[in-house]
CSV table of C-alpha atoms and ligand atoms in Angstrom, one decimal:
chain,number,residue,atom,x,y,z
A,1,MET,CA,73.3,-162.9,87.1
A,2,ILE,CA,71.6,-166.3,86.7
A,3,LEU,CA,72.2,-167.6,83.2
A,4,THR,CA,70.4,-170.4,81.4
A,5,ASP,CA,72.3,-173.2,79.8
A,6,ASP,CA,71.8,-171.6,76.4
A,7,GLU,CA,73.1,-168.3,77.7
A,8,LYS,CA,76.2,-170.0,79.2
A,9,ARG,CA,76.9,-171.7,75.9
A,10,MET,CA,76.8,-168.4,74.1
A,11,ARG,CA,79.0,-166.7,76.7
A,12,ASP,CA,81.6,-169.5,76.5
A,13,GLY,CA,81.9,-169.2,72.7
A,14,ALA,CA,79.9,-172.1,71.4
A,15,GLU,CA,78.4,-169.8,68.8
A,16,GLY,CA,81.5,-167.9,67.9
A,17,ALA,CA,83.5,-165.0,69.1
A,18,ALA,CA,81.0,-162.3,68.1
A,19,VAL,CA,78.1,-163.9,70.1
A,20,ALA,CA,80.4,-164.5,73.1
A,21,ALA,CA,81.3,-160.8,73.0
A,22,ALA,CA,77.7,-159.9,72.8
A,23,MET,CA,76.9,-162.1,75.9
A,24,ASP,CA,79.8,-160.5,77.7
A,25,LEU,CA,78.4,-157.1,77.1
A,26,LEU,CA,74.9,-158.0,78.2
A,27,ILE,CA,76.2,-159.6,81.4
A,28,ARG,CA,78.2,-156.5,82.2
A,29,TYR,CA,75.2,-154.3,81.4
A,30,GLY,CA,72.9,-156.4,83.6
A,31,ASP,CA,75.4,-156.6,86.5
A,32,ALA,CA,75.8,-152.8,86.5
A,33,LEU,CA,72.0,-152.6,87.2
A,34,ALA,CA,72.0,-155.5,89.7
A,35,CYS,CA,69.7,-157.3,87.2
A,36,ASP,CA,69.4,-161.0,88.0
A,37,ARG,CA,68.4,-162.4,84.6
A,38,LEU,CA,68.1,-161.9,80.9
A,39,CYS,CA,64.8,-162.1,78.9
A,40,ASP,CA,64.3,-163.4,75.4
A,41,VAL,CA,63.7,-160.9,72.7
A,42,ARG,CA,62.8,-161.5,69.1
A,43,ASN,CA,62.5,-158.0,67.9
A,44,VAL,CA,65.5,-155.6,67.8
A,45,ALA,CA,65.4,-152.1,66.4
A,46,GLY,CA,68.9,-150.6,66.4
A,47,THR,CA,71.4,-148.7,64.4
A,48,MET,CA,74.3,-150.1,62.5
A,49,THR,CA,74.3,-148.3,59.2
A,50,GLN,CA,74.4,-144.6,60.4
A,51,PRO,CA,77.6,-143.1,59.0
A,52,SER,CA,80.0,-141.2,61.3
A,53,PRO,CA,83.6,-140.1,61.1
A,54,VAL,CA,84.6,-142.7,63.7
A,55,LYS,CA,82.8,-145.5,61.8
A,56,GLU,CA,84.5,-144.4,58.6
A,57,ARG,CA,87.9,-144.7,60.2
A,58,LEU,CA,87.1,-148.1,61.6
A,59,VAL,CA,85.9,-149.4,58.3
A,60,ALA,CA,89.0,-148.0,56.6
A,61,HIS,CA,91.3,-150.0,58.9
A,62,GLY,CA,89.3,-153.1,59.7
A,63,GLY,CA,86.2,-153.3,57.5
A,64,TRP,CA,82.6,-153.5,58.6
A,65,ASP,CA,83.3,-156.4,61.0
A,66,LYS,CA,85.6,-154.1,63.0
A,67,ALA,CA,83.1,-151.2,63.0
A,68,PHE,CA,80.4,-153.6,64.4
A,69,ALA,CA,82.7,-155.0,67.0
A,70,VAL,CA,83.8,-151.6,68.4
A,71,ILE,CA,80.5,-149.6,68.0
A,72,ASN,CA,77.8,-152.3,68.4
A,73,LEU,CA,79.5,-154.7,70.8
A,74,ASP,CA,82.0,-152.5,72.7
A,75,CYS,CA,84.7,-155.1,71.8
A,76,ASP,CA,88.2,-154.5,70.4
A,77,ASP,CA,88.8,-158.0,69.2
A,78,ASP,CA,88.9,-159.0,65.5
A,79,ILE,CA,85.6,-160.8,65.0
A,80,GLU,CA,83.4,-161.8,62.1
A,81,VAL,CA,79.8,-160.6,62.3
A,82,PRO,CA,77.4,-163.6,61.8
A,83,ALA,CA,73.8,-163.5,60.8
A,84,MET,CA,71.5,-161.8,63.3
A,85,ARG,CA,69.9,-164.4,65.7
A,86,VAL,CA,66.5,-162.6,65.9
A,87,PRO,CA,64.6,-160.3,63.6
A,88,THR,CA,66.5,-157.0,63.6
A,89,CYS,CA,65.7,-153.7,61.8
A,90,GLN,CA,67.7,-150.6,61.2
A,91,LEU,CA,66.1,-147.4,62.5
A,92,GLN,CA,66.5,-144.0,60.9
A,93,HIS,CA,70.1,-143.2,59.7
A,94,GLY,CA,71.7,-140.7,57.3
A,95,PHE,CA,70.2,-139.3,54.2
A,96,GLY,CA,70.2,-141.6,51.2
A,97,ALA,CA,70.6,-141.3,47.4
A,98,ASP,CA,67.1,-139.6,47.1
A,99,ALA,CA,68.5,-136.6,48.9
A,100,LYS,CA,71.4,-136.1,46.5
A,101,GLY,CA,71.5,-132.5,45.1
A,102,ILE,CA,68.6,-131.5,47.4
A,103,VAL,CA,70.2,-131.8,50.8
A,104,PRO,CA,73.6,-130.3,51.6
A,105,TYR,CA,75.0,-133.6,52.8
A,106,PRO,CA,78.3,-135.3,51.9
A,107,GLN,CA,78.2,-137.7,49.0
A,108,ARG,CA,80.8,-139.8,50.9
A,109,LYS,CA,78.4,-140.4,53.7
A,110,ILE,CA,75.7,-141.6,51.3
A,111,GLU,CA,78.1,-144.1,49.8
A,112,LEU,CA,79.3,-145.3,53.2
A,113,GLN,CA,75.7,-145.9,54.2
A,114,GLN,CA,74.9,-147.8,51.0
A,115,GLN,CA,77.9,-150.1,51.7
A,116,ALA,CA,76.6,-150.6,55.3
A,117,GLU,CA,73.1,-151.4,54.1
A,118,ALA,CA,74.6,-154.1,51.8
A,119,PHE,CA,76.8,-155.6,54.6
A,120,TYR,CA,74.1,-155.7,57.2
A,121,GLY,CA,71.3,-156.7,54.8
A,122,ARG,CA,73.3,-159.8,54.0
A,123,ARG,CA,73.4,-160.6,57.8
A,124,GLY,CA,69.6,-160.3,58.2
A,125,VAL,CA,69.2,-156.7,59.2
A,126,THR,CA,66.0,-155.3,57.6
A,127,ILE,CA,66.7,-151.7,56.4
A,128,LEU,CA,63.5,-150.0,57.4
A,129,ALA,CA,65.4,-146.8,57.9
A,130,THR,CA,62.8,-144.9,59.9
A,131,CYS,CA,62.2,-143.7,63.5
A,132,THR,CA,58.7,-145.2,63.1
A,133,PRO,CA,59.2,-148.9,62.5
A,134,TYR,CA,55.7,-149.5,63.7
A,135,GLN,CA,54.4,-147.7,60.6
A,136,VAL,CA,56.1,-150.0,58.2
A,137,GLY,CA,55.4,-153.5,59.4
A,138,ASN,CA,57.4,-153.9,62.7
A,139,ILE,CA,54.5,-154.1,65.2
A,140,PRO,CA,55.4,-156.1,68.3
A,141,VAL,CA,52.5,-157.7,70.1
A,142,ARG,CA,51.3,-156.9,73.6
A,143,GLY,CA,53.7,-158.2,76.2
A,144,GLU,CA,56.4,-159.0,73.7
A,145,HIS,CA,59.9,-158.2,75.0
A,146,CYS,CA,61.9,-156.1,72.5
A,147,ALA,CA,65.2,-154.2,72.4
A,148,TRP,CA,64.5,-150.9,70.7
A,149,MET,CA,66.4,-147.7,70.4
A,150,GLU,CA,64.9,-144.3,69.5
A,151,SER,CA,63.0,-142.6,72.2
A,152,SER,CA,59.9,-141.8,70.1
A,153,ALA,CA,59.6,-145.4,69.0
A,154,VAL,CA,60.3,-146.9,72.4
A,155,ILE,CA,57.5,-144.9,74.0
A,156,TYR,CA,55.1,-145.9,71.2
A,157,ALA,CA,56.0,-149.6,71.6
A,158,ASN,CA,55.5,-149.6,75.3
A,159,SER,CA,52.4,-147.4,75.6
A,160,VAL,CA,50.4,-147.8,72.5
A,161,LEU,CA,51.3,-151.4,71.6
A,162,GLY,CA,51.8,-152.7,75.1
A,163,ALA,CA,55.2,-154.3,74.1
A,164,ARG,CA,58.1,-154.1,76.6
A,165,THR,CA,61.3,-152.4,75.9
A,166,ASN,CA,63.8,-150.0,77.6
A,167,CYS,CA,65.4,-147.3,75.6
A,168,GLU,CA,68.5,-149.3,74.5
A,169,GLY,CA,71.8,-148.0,73.2
A,170,THR,CA,73.8,-148.8,70.1
A,171,ALA,CA,75.8,-151.5,71.8
A,172,SER,CA,73.1,-153.2,73.8
A,173,ALA,CA,70.8,-153.4,70.8
A,174,GLY,CA,73.7,-154.8,68.7
A,175,ALA,CA,74.3,-157.5,71.4
A,176,ALA,CA,70.6,-158.3,71.5
A,177,SER,CA,70.5,-158.8,67.8
A,178,LEU,CA,73.2,-161.6,68.0
A,179,THR,CA,71.8,-163.3,71.1
A,180,GLY,CA,68.1,-162.7,71.3
A,181,LYS,CA,68.6,-161.6,74.9
A,182,ILE,CA,68.4,-158.3,76.9
A,183,PRO,CA,68.7,-157.6,80.7
A,184,CYS,CA,65.2,-158.0,82.2
A,185,TRP,CA,64.9,-154.8,84.1
A,186,GLY,CA,62.8,-151.5,84.0
A,187,ASN,CA,60.0,-151.7,81.5
A,188,HIS,CA,60.3,-155.4,81.0
A,189,ARG,CA,58.9,-156.1,84.5
A,190,GLU,CA,55.2,-155.9,85.2
A,191,GLU,CA,55.7,-154.2,88.5
A,192,ASN,CA,57.5,-151.3,86.9
A,193,ARG,CA,54.9,-150.4,84.3
A,194,HIS,CA,52.3,-148.6,86.4
A,195,GLY,CA,51.5,-144.9,86.3
A,196,THR,CA,53.3,-142.5,88.6
A,197,HIS,CA,51.8,-139.1,87.7
A,198,LEU,CA,48.3,-138.0,86.9
A,199,ILE,CA,47.7,-135.3,84.2
A,200,ASP,CA,44.1,-133.9,84.4
A,201,VAL,CA,43.3,-132.4,81.0
A,202,ARG,CA,40.8,-129.5,81.1
A,203,THR,CA,41.1,-128.1,77.7
A,204,PRO,CA,40.2,-129.6,74.3
A,205,VAL,CA,42.9,-131.7,72.8
A,206,ASP,CA,42.3,-132.6,69.2
A,207,GLY,CA,44.7,-133.0,66.3
A,208,PHE,CA,48.4,-133.9,66.5
A,209,LEU,CA,49.6,-130.4,67.3
A,210,ASP,CA,47.6,-130.5,70.5
A,211,TRP,CA,48.7,-134.0,71.3
A,212,GLY,CA,52.3,-132.9,70.8
A,213,MET,CA,51.8,-130.0,73.2
A,214,LEU,CA,50.1,-132.2,75.8
A,215,GLY,CA,53.0,-134.6,75.5
A,216,TYR,CA,55.5,-131.8,76.0
A,217,PHE,CA,53.6,-130.8,79.2
A,218,ALA,CA,53.4,-134.4,80.4
A,219,GLY,CA,57.2,-135.0,79.9
A,220,GLY,CA,57.9,-131.9,81.9
A,221,VAL,CA,55.7,-133.1,84.8
A,222,ALA,CA,56.7,-136.8,84.8
A,223,GLY,CA,60.4,-136.6,83.9
A,224,GLU,CA,61.5,-140.2,83.4
A,225,GLU,CA,58.4,-141.7,85.0
A,226,HIS,CA,55.0,-142.7,83.7
A,227,PRO,CA,52.3,-140.1,83.2
A,228,VAL,CA,48.6,-141.1,83.1
A,229,ILE,CA,46.5,-138.8,81.0
A,230,ALA,CA,42.9,-138.4,82.0
A,231,GLY,CA,40.1,-135.9,81.3
A,232,ASP,CA,37.6,-135.1,78.6
A,233,LEU,CA,39.8,-136.3,75.7
A,234,ALA,CA,38.9,-136.9,72.0
A,235,ARG,CA,40.2,-140.4,71.0
A,236,PRO,CA,43.7,-139.9,69.5
A,237,ASP,CA,44.7,-141.4,66.2
A,238,LEU,CA,48.1,-142.8,65.3
A,239,ALA,CA,49.6,-139.4,64.5
A,240,GLY,CA,48.3,-137.9,67.7
A,241,LEU,CA,49.9,-140.7,69.8
A,242,LYS,CA,53.1,-140.5,67.8
A,243,HIS,CA,53.4,-136.8,68.4
A,244,PHE,CA,52.4,-137.1,72.1
A,245,GLY,CA,55.0,-139.8,72.8
A,246,ALA,CA,57.8,-138.0,70.8
A,247,ALA,CA,57.2,-134.8,72.8
A,248,ALA,CA,57.0,-136.5,76.2
A,249,ALA,CA,60.3,-138.2,75.5
A,250,THR,CA,61.8,-134.8,74.5
A,251,SER,CA,60.8,-132.5,77.4
A,252,GLY,CA,61.2,-135.5,79.8
A,253,GLY,CA,62.6,-139.0,79.4
A,254,VAL,CA,59.2,-140.7,79.3
A,255,GLU,CA,59.3,-144.3,78.0
A,256,LEU,CA,55.8,-145.4,79.0
A,257,TYR,CA,52.4,-143.6,79.6
A,258,HIS,CA,48.8,-144.6,79.9
A,259,ILE,CA,45.6,-143.2,78.7
A,260,PRO,CA,42.7,-145.0,80.4
A,261,GLY,CA,40.3,-146.5,77.9
A,262,VAL,CA,42.8,-146.0,75.0
A,263,THR,CA,46.2,-147.6,75.8
A,264,PRO,CA,46.1,-151.4,76.3
A,265,GLU,CA,47.4,-151.7,79.9
A,266,ALA,CA,45.0,-149.1,81.3
A,267,PRO,CA,41.4,-150.2,80.8
A,268,THR,CA,40.5,-147.9,83.8
A,269,LEU,CA,42.2,-145.1,85.7
A,270,GLU,CA,42.7,-147.5,88.7
A,271,ALA,CA,44.3,-150.1,86.5
A,272,ALA,CA,46.7,-147.4,85.1
A,273,PHE,CA,48.1,-147.0,88.6
A,274,GLY,CA,48.1,-150.7,89.4
A,275,GLY,CA,45.6,-150.3,92.2
A,276,ALA,CA,47.8,-147.8,94.1
A,277,ARG,CA,46.5,-144.5,95.4
A,278,THR,CA,45.8,-142.0,92.6
A,279,PRO,CA,48.3,-139.1,93.0
A,280,GLU,CA,47.3,-135.5,93.1
A,281,PRO,CA,46.8,-134.3,89.5
A,282,ALA,CA,48.8,-131.8,87.5
A,283,VAL,CA,46.2,-129.7,85.6
A,284,TYR,CA,46.6,-129.1,81.9
A,285,GLY,CA,44.2,-126.3,81.1
A,286,PRO,CA,44.1,-123.3,78.7
A,287,ALA,CA,46.9,-121.5,80.6
A,288,GLU,CA,49.2,-124.5,80.5
A,289,ARG,CA,48.4,-125.1,76.8
A,290,GLN,CA,49.3,-121.5,76.0
A,291,ALA,CA,52.5,-121.8,78.1
A,292,VAL,CA,53.7,-124.8,76.2
A,293,TYR,CA,52.9,-123.1,72.9
A,294,ASP,CA,54.9,-120.0,74.0
A,295,THR,CA,57.9,-122.2,75.1
A,296,LEU,CA,58.0,-124.0,71.8
A,297,ASN,CA,57.8,-120.6,70.0
A,298,SER,CA,60.4,-118.9,72.2
A,299,GLN,CA,63.2,-119.6,69.7
A,300,GLY,CA,61.6,-117.6,66.9
A,301,SER,CA,62.0,-113.8,66.4
A,302,ARG,CA,62.3,-113.2,62.7
A,303,PRO,CA,59.0,-113.7,60.7
A,304,ASP,CA,60.8,-114.6,57.5
A,305,VAL,CA,60.8,-118.4,57.1
A,306,ASP,CA,63.4,-120.1,54.9
A,307,PHE,CA,62.5,-123.7,55.6
A,308,VAL,CA,59.5,-125.8,56.6
A,309,LEU,CA,60.0,-129.2,58.1
A,310,LEU,CA,57.1,-131.7,58.4
A,311,GLY,CA,57.2,-135.4,59.4
A,312,CYS,CA,58.9,-135.7,62.8
A,313,PRO,CA,58.5,-138.4,63.8
A,314,HIS,CA,58.3,-139.7,60.2
A,315,ALA,CA,54.9,-138.9,58.7
A,316,SER,CA,52.1,-141.4,58.3
A,317,VAL,CA,50.4,-141.7,55.0
A,318,ASP,CA,47.5,-139.7,56.3
A,319,GLN,CA,49.8,-136.9,57.3
A,320,VAL,CA,51.2,-136.9,53.7
A,321,ARG,CA,47.7,-136.8,52.3
A,322,ARG,CA,46.9,-133.8,54.5
A,323,ALA,CA,50.0,-132.0,53.5
A,324,ALA,CA,49.2,-132.6,49.8
A,325,ALA,CA,45.7,-131.3,50.4
A,326,ALA,CA,47.0,-128.1,52.0
A,327,LEU,CA,49.5,-127.5,49.2
A,328,ASP,CA,47.3,-128.4,46.3
A,329,GLY,CA,47.3,-125.7,43.6
A,330,ARG,CA,49.8,-123.5,45.6
A,331,ARG,CA,53.5,-122.7,45.1
A,332,LEU,CA,56.2,-122.3,47.7
A,333,SER,CA,57.5,-118.8,48.2
A,334,PRO,CA,60.8,-118.3,46.3
A,335,GLY,CA,63.6,-118.9,48.8
A,336,THR,CA,61.5,-121.1,51.1
A,337,GLU,CA,61.9,-124.9,51.0
A,338,LEU,CA,59.6,-127.6,52.4
A,339,TRP,CA,60.7,-131.1,53.3
A,340,LEU,CA,58.4,-133.8,54.5
A,341,MET,CA,60.2,-136.7,56.1
A,342,LEU,CA,58.6,-140.2,55.9
A,343,PRO,CA,59.6,-143.8,55.9
A,344,ARG,CA,60.9,-144.7,52.4
A,345,ALA,CA,58.6,-147.7,52.4
A,346,LEU,CA,55.6,-145.3,52.5
A,347,ARG,CA,57.0,-143.2,49.6
A,348,ASP,CA,55.7,-145.7,47.1
A,349,VAL,CA,52.2,-145.4,48.6
A,350,ALA,CA,52.4,-141.6,48.5
A,351,ASP,CA,53.5,-141.8,44.8
A,352,ARG,CA,50.7,-144.1,43.8
A,353,SER,CA,48.2,-142.0,45.6
A,354,GLY,CA,49.2,-138.9,43.8
A,355,TYR,CA,50.3,-137.1,47.0
A,356,THR,CA,54.0,-136.8,45.9
A,357,ALA,CA,53.1,-135.2,42.6
A,358,ILE,CA,51.0,-132.5,44.3
A,359,ILE,CA,53.7,-131.7,46.9
A,360,GLU,CA,56.4,-131.6,44.3
A,361,ARG,CA,54.3,-129.5,41.9
A,362,ALA,CA,54.1,-127.0,44.8
A,363,GLY,CA,57.9,-127.1,45.1
A,364,GLY,CA,58.1,-129.3,48.2
A,365,ARG,CA,60.1,-132.6,48.7
A,366,LEU,CA,59.5,-135.9,50.3
A,367,LEU,CA,62.6,-137.4,51.8
A,368,GLY,CA,63.1,-140.8,53.5
A,369,ASP,CA,65.6,-142.4,55.9
A,370,SER,CA,66.6,-139.4,58.1
A,371,CYS,CA,65.8,-135.8,59.2
A,372,PRO,CA,67.6,-132.6,59.7
A,373,ALA,CA,68.2,-133.3,63.4
A,374,MET,CA,69.6,-136.7,62.7
A,375,SER,CA,71.8,-135.8,59.8
A,376,ARG,CA,72.5,-132.2,60.9
A,377,ALA,CA,71.6,-130.8,57.5
A,378,ALA,CA,69.0,-128.2,56.5
A,379,PRO,CA,68.7,-126.3,53.2
A,380,GLU,CA,71.7,-124.1,52.6
A,381,GLY,CA,71.5,-120.7,54.3
A,382,THR,CA,68.5,-121.6,56.6
A,383,ARG,CA,68.2,-119.1,59.4
A,384,VAL,CA,64.5,-119.6,60.4
A,385,PHE,CA,62.5,-122.8,60.1
A,386,ALA,CA,58.9,-123.7,60.9
A,387,THR,CA,57.6,-127.1,62.0
A,388,ASP,CA,54.5,-128.9,63.3
A,389,SER,CA,56.7,-131.1,65.5
A,390,ALA,CA,57.3,-130.3,69.2
A,391,LYS,CA,60.4,-132.6,69.1
A,392,GLN,CA,62.0,-130.9,66.1
A,393,ALA,CA,61.1,-127.4,67.4
A,394,HIS,CA,62.9,-128.3,70.7
A,395,TYR,CA,66.1,-129.9,69.2
A,396,LEU,CA,66.8,-128.3,65.8
A,397,PRO,CA,67.7,-124.7,67.0
A,398,ALA,CA,70.3,-126.2,69.3
A,399,ILE,CA,71.7,-128.6,66.7
A,400,LEU,CA,71.9,-126.1,63.7
A,401,GLY,CA,71.8,-122.7,65.5
A,402,ILE,CA,68.7,-121.6,63.7
A,403,GLU,CA,65.4,-120.0,64.8
A,404,ALA,CA,62.2,-122.1,65.1
A,405,TRP,CA,58.5,-121.5,64.8
A,406,PHE,CA,56.0,-124.2,65.9
A,407,GLY,CA,52.4,-124.5,64.7
A,408,THR,CA,49.8,-126.5,62.9
A,409,LEU,CA,50.4,-128.2,59.5
A,410,GLU,CA,48.3,-125.5,58.0
A,411,ASP,CA,50.3,-122.7,59.7
A,412,CYS,CA,53.5,-124.4,58.3
A,413,VAL,CA,52.1,-124.7,54.8
A,414,ASP,CA,51.1,-121.0,54.9
A,415,ALA,CA,54.6,-120.1,56.0
A,416,ALA,CA,56.0,-122.2,53.1
A,417,VAL,CA,53.7,-120.4,50.6
A,418,THR,CA,54.1,-116.9,51.9
A,419,GLY,CA,57.6,-117.1,53.3
A,420,ARG,CA,56.4,-115.6,56.5
A,421,TRP,CA,55.2,-116.9,59.9
A,422,HIS,CA,51.6,-116.0,60.7
A,423,GLY,CA,50.8,-118.8,63.2
A,424,SER,CA,49.0,-118.3,66.5
A,425,LEU,CA,47.3,-120.6,69.0
A,426,ARG,CA,43.7,-121.1,68.2
B,1,F3S,FE1,62.5,-139.1,63.6
B,1,F3S,FE2,64.3,-137.2,63.3
B,1,F3S,FE3,62.1,-136.7,64.6
B,1,F3S,S1,64.7,-139.3,63.6
B,1,F3S,S2,61.6,-138.6,65.6
B,1,F3S,S3,62.2,-137.3,62.4
B,1,F3S,S4,64.1,-136.1,65.2
């Protein structure tokens, strides 16, 4: 790998042992990929504060410096963590104090996370605590190189914002935060950002449920490559693109897609493919739409619903408003809980707008920081849950061993109010 003078200085310890360890990790990472250079990043979204049994043991024996060294730098040395070199934010992590008594989640983990927030906050990590940093002020500009984790955020940054990031891991993001560097491969390079698969949409796609299902289909077709979505599409909004990307990164490993006329690197279909020949399309019509819906509902058999989960990826303010409107003047069925996950920074907006009061009057909860899949916690005794998120419907049954129903926000609210699933594809 060719290093600049500044990178050599960091590698050789001019900025301390932690930065040297970070450079060592990045060089090993780049060499493994036969990558010849690093690129400058000034926007890192990683995870440092998430509690885990391993982290708890490391903190008990060597403090937070030790935990960062081992988990975020892949280094066994005793080092002191300096201030982050570039703007860095914490993504979603475990549940916080607002979940106490509501979520069956160990108090010890909440305390550990609070300690971590204080430690990393002092070193310049902004505790956004959400899988949607782009909803709460972290919006990289087009062409900006980033080092982000969290598949649903990575695909949004690449596709909707036109920023450039691979899906980083805990250690590479940690190393990027101390150096402002990341190996320049994959999505960082112009020549790797063109479309590879064409999806021809021949059925109406409107609303975030439909965008989620289309994303689930596109991920199945494109795998880890780049689908281009064409057809007679209504213009998606933030929630639609958020659900499309999260689903495409769930059924496949998509990190970048294009929608001609919508996403910034695809003004036209031809541009989406970089001038290369347009491939034969995979058709998404009424039959394919029904098949995706059936797949996402294949893990539900009992109609009784104990738990409704909204806000995966974390809800936008508009989604909170819509949930409040659907719940206004209604009460949850006894024995059914409803959680709506959102960035904690948006909770204040929901409070001031009166949405929180409406949802809580109905018996529902707004929760920040985490989600059941991330923290492996749902209401006590949950056997069947319902959600409007293709990603959560895909993962949560495997993580918690529960049944899932997938439908619209309105279907989910109906299940919360009646305690039974009545959803169907319309
Ligand atoms: Fe976010 Fe959890 Fe979904 S971290 S994307 S709400 S699985």
